[in-house]
mmCIF file of C-alpha atoms in Angstrom:
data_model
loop_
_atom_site.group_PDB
_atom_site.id
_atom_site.type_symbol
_atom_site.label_atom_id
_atom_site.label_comp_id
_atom_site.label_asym_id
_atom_site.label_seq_id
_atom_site.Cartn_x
_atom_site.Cartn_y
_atom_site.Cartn_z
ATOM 1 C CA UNK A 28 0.000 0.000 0.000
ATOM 2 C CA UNK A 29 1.009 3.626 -1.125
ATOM 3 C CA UNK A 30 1.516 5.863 1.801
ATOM 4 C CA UNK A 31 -0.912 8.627 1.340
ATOM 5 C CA UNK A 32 0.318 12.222 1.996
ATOM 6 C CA UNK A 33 -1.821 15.278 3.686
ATOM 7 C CA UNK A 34 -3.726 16.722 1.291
ATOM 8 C CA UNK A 35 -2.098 20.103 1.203
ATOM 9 C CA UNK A 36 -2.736 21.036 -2.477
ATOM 10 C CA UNK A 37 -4.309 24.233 -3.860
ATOM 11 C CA UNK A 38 -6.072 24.094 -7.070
ATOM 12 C CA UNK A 39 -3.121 25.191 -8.847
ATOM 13 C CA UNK A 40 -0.857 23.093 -7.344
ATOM 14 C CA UNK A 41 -3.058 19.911 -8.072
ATOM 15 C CA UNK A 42 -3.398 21.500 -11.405
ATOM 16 C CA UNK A 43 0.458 21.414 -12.171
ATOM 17 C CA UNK A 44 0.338 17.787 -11.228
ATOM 18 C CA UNK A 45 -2.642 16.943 -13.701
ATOM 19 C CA UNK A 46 -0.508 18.864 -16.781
ATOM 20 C CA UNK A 47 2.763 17.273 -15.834
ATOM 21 C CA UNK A 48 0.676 13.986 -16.225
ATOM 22 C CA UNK A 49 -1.589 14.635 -19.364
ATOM 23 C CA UNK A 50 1.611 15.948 -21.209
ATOM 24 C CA UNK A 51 3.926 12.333 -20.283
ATOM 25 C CA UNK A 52 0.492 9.628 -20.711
ATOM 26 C CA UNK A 53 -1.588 12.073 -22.911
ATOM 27 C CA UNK A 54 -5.116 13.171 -21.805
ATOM 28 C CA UNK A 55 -7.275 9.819 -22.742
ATOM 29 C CA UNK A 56 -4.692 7.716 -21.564
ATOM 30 C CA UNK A 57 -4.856 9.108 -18.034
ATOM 31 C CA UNK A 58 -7.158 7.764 -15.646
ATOM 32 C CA UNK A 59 -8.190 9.571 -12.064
ATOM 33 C CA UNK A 60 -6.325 6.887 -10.855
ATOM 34 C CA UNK A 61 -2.687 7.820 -12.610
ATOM 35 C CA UNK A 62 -3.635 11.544 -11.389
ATOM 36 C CA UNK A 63 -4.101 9.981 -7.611
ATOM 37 C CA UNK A 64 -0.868 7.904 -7.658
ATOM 38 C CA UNK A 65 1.438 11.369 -8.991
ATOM 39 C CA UNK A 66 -0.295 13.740 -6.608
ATOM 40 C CA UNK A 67 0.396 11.088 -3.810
ATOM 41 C CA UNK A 68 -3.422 11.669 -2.725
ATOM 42 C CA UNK A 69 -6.486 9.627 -2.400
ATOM 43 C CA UNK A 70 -8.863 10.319 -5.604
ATOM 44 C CA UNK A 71 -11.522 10.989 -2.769
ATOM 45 C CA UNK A 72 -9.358 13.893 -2.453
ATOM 46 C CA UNK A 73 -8.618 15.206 -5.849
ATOM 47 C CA UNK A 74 -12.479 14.771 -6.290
ATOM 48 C CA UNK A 75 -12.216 17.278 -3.106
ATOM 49 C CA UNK A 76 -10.896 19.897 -5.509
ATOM 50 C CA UNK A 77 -12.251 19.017 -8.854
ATOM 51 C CA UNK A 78 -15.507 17.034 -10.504
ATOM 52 C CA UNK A 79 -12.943 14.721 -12.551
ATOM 53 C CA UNK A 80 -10.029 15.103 -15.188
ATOM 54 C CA UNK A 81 -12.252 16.770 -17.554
ATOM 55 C CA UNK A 82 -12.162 19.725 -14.984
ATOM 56 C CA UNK A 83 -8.605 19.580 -14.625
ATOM 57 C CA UNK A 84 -8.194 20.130 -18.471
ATOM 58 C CA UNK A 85 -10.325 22.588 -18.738
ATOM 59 C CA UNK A 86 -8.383 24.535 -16.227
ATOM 60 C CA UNK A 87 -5.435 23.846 -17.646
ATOM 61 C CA UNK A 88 -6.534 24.699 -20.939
ATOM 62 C CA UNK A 89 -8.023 27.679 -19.815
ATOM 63 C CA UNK A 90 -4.998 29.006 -18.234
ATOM 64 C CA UNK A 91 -3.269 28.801 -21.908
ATOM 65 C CA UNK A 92 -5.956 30.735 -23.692
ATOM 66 C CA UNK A 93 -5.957 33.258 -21.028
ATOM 67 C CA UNK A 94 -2.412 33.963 -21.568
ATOM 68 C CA UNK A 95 -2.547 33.927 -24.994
ATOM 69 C CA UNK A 96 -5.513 36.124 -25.676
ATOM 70 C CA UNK A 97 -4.090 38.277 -23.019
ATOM 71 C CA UNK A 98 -1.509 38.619 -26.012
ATOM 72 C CA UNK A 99 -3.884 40.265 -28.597
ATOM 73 C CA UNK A 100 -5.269 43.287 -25.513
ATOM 74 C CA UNK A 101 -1.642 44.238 -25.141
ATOM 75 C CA UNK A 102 -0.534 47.973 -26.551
ATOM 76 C CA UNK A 103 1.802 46.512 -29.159
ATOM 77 C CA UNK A 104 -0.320 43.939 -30.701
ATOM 78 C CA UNK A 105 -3.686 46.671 -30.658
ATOM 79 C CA UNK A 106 -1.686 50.097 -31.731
ATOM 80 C CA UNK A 107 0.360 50.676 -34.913
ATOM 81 C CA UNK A 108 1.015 49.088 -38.180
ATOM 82 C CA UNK A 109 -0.064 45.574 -38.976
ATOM 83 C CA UNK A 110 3.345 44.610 -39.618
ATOM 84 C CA UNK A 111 4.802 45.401 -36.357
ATOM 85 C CA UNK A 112 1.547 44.403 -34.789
ATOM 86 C CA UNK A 113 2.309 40.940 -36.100
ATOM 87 C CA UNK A 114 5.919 41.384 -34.773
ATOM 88 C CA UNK A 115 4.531 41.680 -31.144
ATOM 89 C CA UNK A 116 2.429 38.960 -31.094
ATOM 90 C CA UNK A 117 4.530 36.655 -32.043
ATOM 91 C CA UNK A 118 7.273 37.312 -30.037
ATOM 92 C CA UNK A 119 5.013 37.385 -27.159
ATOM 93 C CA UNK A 120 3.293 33.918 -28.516
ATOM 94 C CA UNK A 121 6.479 32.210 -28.201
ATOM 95 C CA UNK A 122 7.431 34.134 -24.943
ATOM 96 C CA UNK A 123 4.079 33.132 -23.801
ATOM 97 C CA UNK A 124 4.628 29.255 -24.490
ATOM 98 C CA UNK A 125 7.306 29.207 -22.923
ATOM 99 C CA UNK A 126 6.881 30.691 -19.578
ATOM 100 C CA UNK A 127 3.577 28.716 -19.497
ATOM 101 C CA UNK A 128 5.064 25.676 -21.283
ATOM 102 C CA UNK A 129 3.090 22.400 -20.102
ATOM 103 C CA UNK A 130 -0.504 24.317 -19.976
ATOM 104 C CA UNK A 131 0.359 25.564 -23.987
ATOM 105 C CA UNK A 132 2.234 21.738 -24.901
ATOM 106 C CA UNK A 133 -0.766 20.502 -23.327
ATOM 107 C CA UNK A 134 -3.196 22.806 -25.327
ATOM 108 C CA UNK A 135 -1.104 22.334 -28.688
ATOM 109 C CA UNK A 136 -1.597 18.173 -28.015
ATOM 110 C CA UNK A 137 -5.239 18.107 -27.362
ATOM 111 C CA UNK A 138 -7.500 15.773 -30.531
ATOM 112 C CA UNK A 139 -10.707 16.574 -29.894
ATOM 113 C CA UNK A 140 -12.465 13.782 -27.818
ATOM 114 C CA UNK A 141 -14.336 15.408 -25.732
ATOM 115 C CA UNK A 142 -16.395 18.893 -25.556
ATOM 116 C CA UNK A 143 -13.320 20.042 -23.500
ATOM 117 C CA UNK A 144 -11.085 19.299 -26.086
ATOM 118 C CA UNK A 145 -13.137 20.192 -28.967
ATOM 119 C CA UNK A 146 -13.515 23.999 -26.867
ATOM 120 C CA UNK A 147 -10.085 24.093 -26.975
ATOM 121 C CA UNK A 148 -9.020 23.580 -30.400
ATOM 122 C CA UNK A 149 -11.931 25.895 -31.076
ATOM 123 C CA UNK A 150 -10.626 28.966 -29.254
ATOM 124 C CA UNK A 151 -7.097 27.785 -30.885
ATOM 125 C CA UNK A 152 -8.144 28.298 -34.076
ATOM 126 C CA UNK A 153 -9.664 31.322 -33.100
ATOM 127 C CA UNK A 154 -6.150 32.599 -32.067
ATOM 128 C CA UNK A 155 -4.884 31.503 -35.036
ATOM 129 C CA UNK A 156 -7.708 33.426 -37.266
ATOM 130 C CA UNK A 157 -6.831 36.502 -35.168
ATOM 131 C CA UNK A 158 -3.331 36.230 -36.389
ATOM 132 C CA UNK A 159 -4.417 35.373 -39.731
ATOM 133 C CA UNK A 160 -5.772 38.716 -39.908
ATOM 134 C CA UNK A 161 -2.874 40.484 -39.034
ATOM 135 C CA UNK A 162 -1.163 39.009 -41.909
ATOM 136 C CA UNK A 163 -3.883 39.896 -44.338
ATOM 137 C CA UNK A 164 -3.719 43.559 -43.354
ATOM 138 C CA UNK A 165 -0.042 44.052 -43.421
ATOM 139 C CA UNK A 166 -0.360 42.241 -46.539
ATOM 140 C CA UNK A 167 -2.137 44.665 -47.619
ATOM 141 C CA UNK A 168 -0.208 47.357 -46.386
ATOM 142 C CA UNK A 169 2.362 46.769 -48.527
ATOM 143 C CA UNK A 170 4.801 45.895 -45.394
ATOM 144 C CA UNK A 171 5.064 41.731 -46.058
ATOM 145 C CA UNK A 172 6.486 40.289 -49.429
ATOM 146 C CA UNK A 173 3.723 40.324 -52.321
ATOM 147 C CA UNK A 174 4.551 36.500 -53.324
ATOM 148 C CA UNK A 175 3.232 35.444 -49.547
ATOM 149 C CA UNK A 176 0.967 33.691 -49.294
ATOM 150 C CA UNK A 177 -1.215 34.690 -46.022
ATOM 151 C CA UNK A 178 -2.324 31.162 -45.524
ATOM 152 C CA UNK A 179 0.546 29.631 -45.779
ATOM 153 C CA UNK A 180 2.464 31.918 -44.015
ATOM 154 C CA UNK A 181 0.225 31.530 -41.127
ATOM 155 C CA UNK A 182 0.635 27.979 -41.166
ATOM 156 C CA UNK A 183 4.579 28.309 -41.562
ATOM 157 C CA UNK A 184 4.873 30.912 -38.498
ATOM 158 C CA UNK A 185 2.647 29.013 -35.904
ATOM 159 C CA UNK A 186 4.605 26.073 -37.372
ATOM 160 C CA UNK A 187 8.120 27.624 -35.987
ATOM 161 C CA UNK A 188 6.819 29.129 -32.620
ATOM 162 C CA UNK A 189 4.977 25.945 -31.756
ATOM 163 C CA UNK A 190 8.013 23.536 -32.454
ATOM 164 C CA UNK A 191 9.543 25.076 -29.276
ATOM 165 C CA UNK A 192 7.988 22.853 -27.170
ATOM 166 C CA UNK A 193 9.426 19.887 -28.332
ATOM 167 C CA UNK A 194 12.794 20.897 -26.967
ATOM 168 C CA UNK A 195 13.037 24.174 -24.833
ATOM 169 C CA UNK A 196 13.257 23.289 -21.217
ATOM 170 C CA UNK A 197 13.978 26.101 -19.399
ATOM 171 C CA UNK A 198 17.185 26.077 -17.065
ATOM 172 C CA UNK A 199 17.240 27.574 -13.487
ATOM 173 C CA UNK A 200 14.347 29.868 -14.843
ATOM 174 C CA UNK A 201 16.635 32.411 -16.738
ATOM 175 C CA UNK A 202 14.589 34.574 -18.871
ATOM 176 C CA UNK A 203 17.542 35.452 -21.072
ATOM 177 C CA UNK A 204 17.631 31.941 -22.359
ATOM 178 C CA UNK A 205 13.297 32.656 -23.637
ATOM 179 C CA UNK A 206 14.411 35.811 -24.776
ATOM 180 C CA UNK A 207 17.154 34.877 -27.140
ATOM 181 C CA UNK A 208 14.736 32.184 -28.643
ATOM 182 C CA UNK A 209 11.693 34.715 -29.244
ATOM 183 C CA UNK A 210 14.348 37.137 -30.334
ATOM 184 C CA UNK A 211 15.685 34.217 -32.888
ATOM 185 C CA UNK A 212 11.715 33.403 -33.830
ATOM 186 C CA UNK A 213 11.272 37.295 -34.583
ATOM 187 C CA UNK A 214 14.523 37.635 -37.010
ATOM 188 C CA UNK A 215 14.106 34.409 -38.811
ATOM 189 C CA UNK A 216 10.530 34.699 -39.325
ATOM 190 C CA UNK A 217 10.469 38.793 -40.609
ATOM 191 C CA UNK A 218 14.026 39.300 -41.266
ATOM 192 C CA UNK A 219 15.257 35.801 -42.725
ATOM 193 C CA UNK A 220 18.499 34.220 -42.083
ATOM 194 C CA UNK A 221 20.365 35.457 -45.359
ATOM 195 C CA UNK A 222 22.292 38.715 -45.220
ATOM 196 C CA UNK B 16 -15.931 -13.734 -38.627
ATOM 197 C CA UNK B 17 -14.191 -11.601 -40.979
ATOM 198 C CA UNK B 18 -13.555 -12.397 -44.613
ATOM 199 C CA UNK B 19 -9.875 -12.496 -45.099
ATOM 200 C CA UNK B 20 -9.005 -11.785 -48.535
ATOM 201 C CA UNK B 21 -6.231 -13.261 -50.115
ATOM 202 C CA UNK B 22 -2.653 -11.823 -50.198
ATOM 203 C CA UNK B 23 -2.180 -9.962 -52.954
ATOM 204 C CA UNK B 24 0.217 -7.665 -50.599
ATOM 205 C CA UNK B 25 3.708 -6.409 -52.503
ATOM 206 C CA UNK B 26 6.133 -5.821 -49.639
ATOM 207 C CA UNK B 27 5.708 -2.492 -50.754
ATOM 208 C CA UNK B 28 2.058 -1.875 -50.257
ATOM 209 C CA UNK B 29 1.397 -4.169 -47.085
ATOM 210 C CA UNK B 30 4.262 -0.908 -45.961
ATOM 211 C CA UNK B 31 1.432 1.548 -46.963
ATOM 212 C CA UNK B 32 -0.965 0.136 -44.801
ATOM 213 C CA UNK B 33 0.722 -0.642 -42.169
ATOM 214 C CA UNK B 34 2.589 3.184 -41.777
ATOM 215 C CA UNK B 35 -0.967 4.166 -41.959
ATOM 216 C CA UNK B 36 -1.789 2.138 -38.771
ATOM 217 C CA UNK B 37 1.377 3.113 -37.089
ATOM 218 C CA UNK B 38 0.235 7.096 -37.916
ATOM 219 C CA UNK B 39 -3.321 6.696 -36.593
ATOM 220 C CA UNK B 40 -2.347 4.590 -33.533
ATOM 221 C CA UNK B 41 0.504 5.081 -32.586
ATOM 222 C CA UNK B 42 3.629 2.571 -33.289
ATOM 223 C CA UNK B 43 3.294 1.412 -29.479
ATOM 224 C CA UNK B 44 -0.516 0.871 -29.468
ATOM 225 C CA UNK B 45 -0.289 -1.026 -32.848
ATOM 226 C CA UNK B 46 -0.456 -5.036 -32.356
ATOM 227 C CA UNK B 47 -0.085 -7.141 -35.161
ATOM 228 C CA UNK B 48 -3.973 -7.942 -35.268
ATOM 229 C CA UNK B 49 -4.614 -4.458 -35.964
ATOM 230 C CA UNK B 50 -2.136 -4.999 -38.980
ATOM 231 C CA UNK B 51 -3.831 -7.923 -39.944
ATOM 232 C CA UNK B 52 -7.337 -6.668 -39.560
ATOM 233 C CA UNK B 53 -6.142 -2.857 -41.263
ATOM 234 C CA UNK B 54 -4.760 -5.308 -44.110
ATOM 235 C CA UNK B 55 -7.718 -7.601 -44.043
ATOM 236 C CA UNK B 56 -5.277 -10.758 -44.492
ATOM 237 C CA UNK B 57 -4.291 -12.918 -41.439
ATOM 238 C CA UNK B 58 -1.173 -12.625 -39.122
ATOM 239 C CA UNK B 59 0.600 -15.737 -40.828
ATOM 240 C CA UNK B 60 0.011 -13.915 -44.348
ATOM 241 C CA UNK B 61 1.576 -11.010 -43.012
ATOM 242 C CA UNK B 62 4.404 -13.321 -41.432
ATOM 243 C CA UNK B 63 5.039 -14.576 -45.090
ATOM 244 C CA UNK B 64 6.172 -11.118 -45.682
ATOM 245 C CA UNK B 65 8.284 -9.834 -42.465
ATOM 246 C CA UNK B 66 9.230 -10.550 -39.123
ATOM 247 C CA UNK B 67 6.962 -8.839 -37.478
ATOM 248 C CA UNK B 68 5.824 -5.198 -36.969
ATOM 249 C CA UNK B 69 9.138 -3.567 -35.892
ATOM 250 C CA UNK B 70 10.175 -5.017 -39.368
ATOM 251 C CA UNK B 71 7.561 -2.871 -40.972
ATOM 252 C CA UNK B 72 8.973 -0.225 -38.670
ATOM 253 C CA UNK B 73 12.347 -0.302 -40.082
ATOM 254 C CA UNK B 74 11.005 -0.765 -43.844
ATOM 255 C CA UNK B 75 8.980 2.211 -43.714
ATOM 256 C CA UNK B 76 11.434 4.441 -41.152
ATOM 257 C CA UNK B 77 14.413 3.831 -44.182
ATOM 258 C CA UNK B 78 12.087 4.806 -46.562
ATOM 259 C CA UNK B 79 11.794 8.447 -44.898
ATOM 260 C CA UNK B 80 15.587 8.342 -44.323
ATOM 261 C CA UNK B 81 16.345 7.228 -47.730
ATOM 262 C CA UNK B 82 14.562 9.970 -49.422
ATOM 263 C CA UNK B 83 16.134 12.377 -46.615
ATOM 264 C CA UNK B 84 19.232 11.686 -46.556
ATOM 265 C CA UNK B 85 19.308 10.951 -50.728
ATOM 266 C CA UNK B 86 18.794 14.759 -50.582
ATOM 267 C CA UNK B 87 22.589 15.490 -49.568
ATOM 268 C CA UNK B 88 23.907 13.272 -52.286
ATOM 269 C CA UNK B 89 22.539 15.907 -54.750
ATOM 270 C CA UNK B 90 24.602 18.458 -57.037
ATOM 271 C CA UNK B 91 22.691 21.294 -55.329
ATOM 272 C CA UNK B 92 23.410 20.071 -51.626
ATOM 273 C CA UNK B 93 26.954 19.498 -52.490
ATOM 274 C CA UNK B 94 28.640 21.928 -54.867
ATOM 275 C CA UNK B 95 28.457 25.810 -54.462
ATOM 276 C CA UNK B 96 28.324 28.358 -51.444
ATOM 277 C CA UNK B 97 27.171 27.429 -48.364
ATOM 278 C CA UNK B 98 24.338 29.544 -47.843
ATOM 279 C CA UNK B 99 22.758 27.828 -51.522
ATOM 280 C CA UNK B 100 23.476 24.681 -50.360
ATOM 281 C CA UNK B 101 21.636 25.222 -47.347
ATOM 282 C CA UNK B 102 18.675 26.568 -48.962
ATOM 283 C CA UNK B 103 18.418 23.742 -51.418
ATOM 284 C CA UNK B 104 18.443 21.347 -48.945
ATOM 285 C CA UNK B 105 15.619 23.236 -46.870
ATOM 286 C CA UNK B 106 13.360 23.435 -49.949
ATOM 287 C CA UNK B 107 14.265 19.626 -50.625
ATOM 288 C CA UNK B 108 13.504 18.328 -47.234
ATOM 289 C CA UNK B 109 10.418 20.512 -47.654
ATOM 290 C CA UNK B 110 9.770 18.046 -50.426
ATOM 291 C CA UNK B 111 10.677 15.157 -49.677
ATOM 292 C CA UNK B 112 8.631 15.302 -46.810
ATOM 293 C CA UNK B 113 5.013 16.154 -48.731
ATOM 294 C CA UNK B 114 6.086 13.605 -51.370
ATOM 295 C CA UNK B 115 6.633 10.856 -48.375
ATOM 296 C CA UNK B 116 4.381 12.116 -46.143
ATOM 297 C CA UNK B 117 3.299 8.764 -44.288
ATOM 298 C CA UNK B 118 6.623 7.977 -43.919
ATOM 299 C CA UNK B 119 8.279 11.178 -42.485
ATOM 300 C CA UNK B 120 5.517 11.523 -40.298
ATOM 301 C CA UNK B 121 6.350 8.050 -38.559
ATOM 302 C CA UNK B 122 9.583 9.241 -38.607
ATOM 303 C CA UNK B 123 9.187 12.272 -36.615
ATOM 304 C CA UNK B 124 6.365 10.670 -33.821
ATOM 305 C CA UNK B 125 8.793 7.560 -33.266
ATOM 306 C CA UNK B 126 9.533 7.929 -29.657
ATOM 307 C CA UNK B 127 12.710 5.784 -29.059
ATOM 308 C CA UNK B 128 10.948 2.219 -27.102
ATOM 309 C CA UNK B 129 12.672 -0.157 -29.721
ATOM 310 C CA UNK B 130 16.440 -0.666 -31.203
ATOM 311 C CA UNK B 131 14.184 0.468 -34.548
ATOM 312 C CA UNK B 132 13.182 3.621 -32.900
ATOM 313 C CA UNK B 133 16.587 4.180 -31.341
ATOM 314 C CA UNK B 134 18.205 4.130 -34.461
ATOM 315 C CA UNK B 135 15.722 6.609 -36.549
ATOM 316 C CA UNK B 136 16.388 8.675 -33.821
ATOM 317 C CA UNK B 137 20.062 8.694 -34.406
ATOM 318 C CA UNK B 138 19.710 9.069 -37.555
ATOM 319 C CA UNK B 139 17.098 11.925 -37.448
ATOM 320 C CA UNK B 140 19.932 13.819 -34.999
ATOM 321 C CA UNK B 141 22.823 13.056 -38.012
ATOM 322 C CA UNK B 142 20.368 14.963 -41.133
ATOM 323 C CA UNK B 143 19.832 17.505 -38.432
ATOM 324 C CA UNK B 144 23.906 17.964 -38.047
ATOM 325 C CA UNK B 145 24.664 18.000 -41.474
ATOM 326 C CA UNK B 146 22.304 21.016 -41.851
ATOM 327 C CA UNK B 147 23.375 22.130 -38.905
ATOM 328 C CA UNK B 148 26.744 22.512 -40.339
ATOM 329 C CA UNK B 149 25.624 23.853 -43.370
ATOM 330 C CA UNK B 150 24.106 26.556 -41.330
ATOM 331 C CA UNK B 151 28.204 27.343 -39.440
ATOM 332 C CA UNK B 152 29.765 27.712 -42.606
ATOM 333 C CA UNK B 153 27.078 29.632 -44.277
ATOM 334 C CA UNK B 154 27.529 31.694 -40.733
ATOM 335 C CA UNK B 155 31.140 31.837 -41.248
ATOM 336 C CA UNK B 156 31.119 32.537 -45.047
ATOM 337 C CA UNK B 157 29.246 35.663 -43.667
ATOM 338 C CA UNK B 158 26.417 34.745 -45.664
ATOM 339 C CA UNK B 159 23.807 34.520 -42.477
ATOM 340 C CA UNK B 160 22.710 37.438 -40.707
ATOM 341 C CA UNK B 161 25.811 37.810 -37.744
ATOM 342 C CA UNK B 162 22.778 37.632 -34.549
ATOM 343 C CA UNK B 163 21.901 34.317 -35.706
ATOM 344 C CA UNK B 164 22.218 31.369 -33.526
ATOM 345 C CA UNK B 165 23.435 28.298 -35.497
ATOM 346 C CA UNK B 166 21.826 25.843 -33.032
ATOM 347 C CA UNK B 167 18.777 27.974 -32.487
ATOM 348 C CA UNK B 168 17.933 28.460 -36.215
ATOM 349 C CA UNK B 169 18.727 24.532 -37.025
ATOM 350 C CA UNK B 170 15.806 24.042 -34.492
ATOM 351 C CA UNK B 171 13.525 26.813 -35.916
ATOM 352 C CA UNK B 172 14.265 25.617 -39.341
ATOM 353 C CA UNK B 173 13.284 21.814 -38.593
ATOM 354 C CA UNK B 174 10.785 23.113 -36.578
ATOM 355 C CA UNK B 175 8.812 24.769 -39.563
ATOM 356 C CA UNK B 176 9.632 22.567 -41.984
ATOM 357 C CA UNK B 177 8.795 19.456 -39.487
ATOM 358 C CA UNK B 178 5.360 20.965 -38.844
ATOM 359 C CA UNK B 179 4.187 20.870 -42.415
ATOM 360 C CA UNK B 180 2.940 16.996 -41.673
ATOM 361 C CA UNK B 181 0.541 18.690 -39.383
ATOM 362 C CA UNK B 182 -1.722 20.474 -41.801
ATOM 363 C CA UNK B 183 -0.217 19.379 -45.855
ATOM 364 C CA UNK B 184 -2.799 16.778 -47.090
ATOM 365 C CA UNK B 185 -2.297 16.098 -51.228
ATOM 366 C CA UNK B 186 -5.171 17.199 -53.192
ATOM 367 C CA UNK B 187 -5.428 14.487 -56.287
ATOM 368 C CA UNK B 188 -1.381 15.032 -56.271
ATOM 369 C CA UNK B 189 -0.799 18.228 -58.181
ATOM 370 C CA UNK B 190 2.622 18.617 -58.110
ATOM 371 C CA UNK B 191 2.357 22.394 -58.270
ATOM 372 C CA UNK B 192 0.659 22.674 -54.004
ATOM 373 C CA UNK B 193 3.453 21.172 -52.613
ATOM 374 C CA UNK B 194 5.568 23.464 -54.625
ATOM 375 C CA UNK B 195 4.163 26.544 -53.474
ATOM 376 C CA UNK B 196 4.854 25.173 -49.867
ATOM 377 C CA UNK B 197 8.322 24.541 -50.122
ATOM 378 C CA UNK B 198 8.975 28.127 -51.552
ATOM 379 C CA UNK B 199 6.709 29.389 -48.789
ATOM 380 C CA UNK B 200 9.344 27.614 -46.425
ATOM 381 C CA UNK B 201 12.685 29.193 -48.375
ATOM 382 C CA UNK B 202 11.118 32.683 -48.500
ATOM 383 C CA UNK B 203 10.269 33.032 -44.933
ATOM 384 C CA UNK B 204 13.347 31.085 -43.857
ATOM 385 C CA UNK B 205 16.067 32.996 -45.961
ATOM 386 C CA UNK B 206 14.171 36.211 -46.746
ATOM 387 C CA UNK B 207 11.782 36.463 -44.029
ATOM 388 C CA UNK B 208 7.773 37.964 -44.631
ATOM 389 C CA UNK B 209 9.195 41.741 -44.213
ATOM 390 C CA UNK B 210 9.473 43.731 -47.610
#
């Protein structure tokens, strides 16, 4: 028999747990029981704190979005050109991802088998459409190469930021290590790598 | 009881159904009755034609290495300046990659449980140095914008290429889609969107 510990977890301490877990079995393959065992509490008590897993996801989820639509009510991505509108967001998309890196791996993994799940890639695509749009009107500004193609390009630049969370791992927390990535994501993606 | 048609299977196109399996479940949650069932012949039928299914692993995983790694054999990848070199090879890996889509794809999920997996692994991590050192001497030919990060790009570079397996889906195989994707790839890459 497990030893049980106190139940001394907060809802977002639980919730780290849950993330840490979906991310390493996936979301369907994790049961309330796998969620018990890594917490190191009964599921009596995770049910304490939460209806089930689907809760858990949804929190989780949630707590991606918010970051990232917290992205698009920032100065820099609602004042100024398209172009450098674009610029802000996403530099602060891939800043975002990776200072909230399970909750957005977790939201970038998600297949859509459940009304949770389904929300989620939803309000994903939604981000995605907002971005879209920003492409289209710097397009059309003149300020982004006339042979791209906004689609594409869309496709391409989500593509690049979202790749980071198959390997960053941030060490010791050092933000300079994020920074030089977004600042990398930024010059290859508007700049290009040729001189 | 299911009608088990007869074996009509070229080693080649029992590998077609069977990456197709490995895709949609997983290489780990694929058993050799979902191989025989996907195939609609029986186990021993498929055990006329390999080992088992880390044999159909290996068939299909040098497939995607083959046509990657074919790619730095070519007059384009091997002769000229750096930087040209390295932008051929993007666009061809670009390529390669739509034109063996099944097969790329399985060799990007594989996860490293078998000797099979270990080794596309390895071998994944060799293409990547190559281009990797493509990328230094372009660097050092001062062909590369100077703030680039060699390692950093190689990642950024895979990383948008890679994710084209995500969303590219052949439409009755006109040659001319996957076209327009690669140069979407080499413009953003080496030119970036910014007029």
């Amino acid at each position: 028999m497990t030893m049980a510990k106190r139940d001394t977890y907060t809802p977002e301490s639980l919730l780290a747990v849950a993330v840490q877990v979906f991310n390493e079995r996936g979301y369907d393959g994790t049961s309330m029981e796998h969620l018990s065992k890594a917490a190191g509490i009964s599921k009596s008590s995770i049910y304490h704190h939460v209806k089930g897993k689907e809760e858990l996801l949804r929190l989780a989820i949630a707590r991606a979005l918010d970051g990232l639509f917290g992205i698009l009510q920032e100065p820099g991505a609602a004042e100024g050109r398209a172009v450098d509108r674009l610029e802000h967001v996403t530099r602060r998309t891939a800043e975002v991802l990776m200072a909230e890196l399970p909750y957005v791996t977790l939201l970038l993994r998600v297949r859509g088998n459940t009304d949770t799940e389904r929300w989620a890639m939803e309000r994903r695509r939604e981000f995605d459409q907002e971005v879209a749009e920003l492409l289209k009107q710097a397009s059309a500004d003149g300020d982004l190469r006339a042979d791209v193609d906004v689609r594409l390009a869309t496709r391409l630049l989500f593509g690049m930021i979202n790749s980071i969370v198959e390997w960053y791992r941030p060490h010791n927390g050092v933000a300079s290590e994020g920074e030089q990535v977004a600042d990398a994501v930024v010059r290859m993606a508007f700049a290009g790598l040729r001189t």
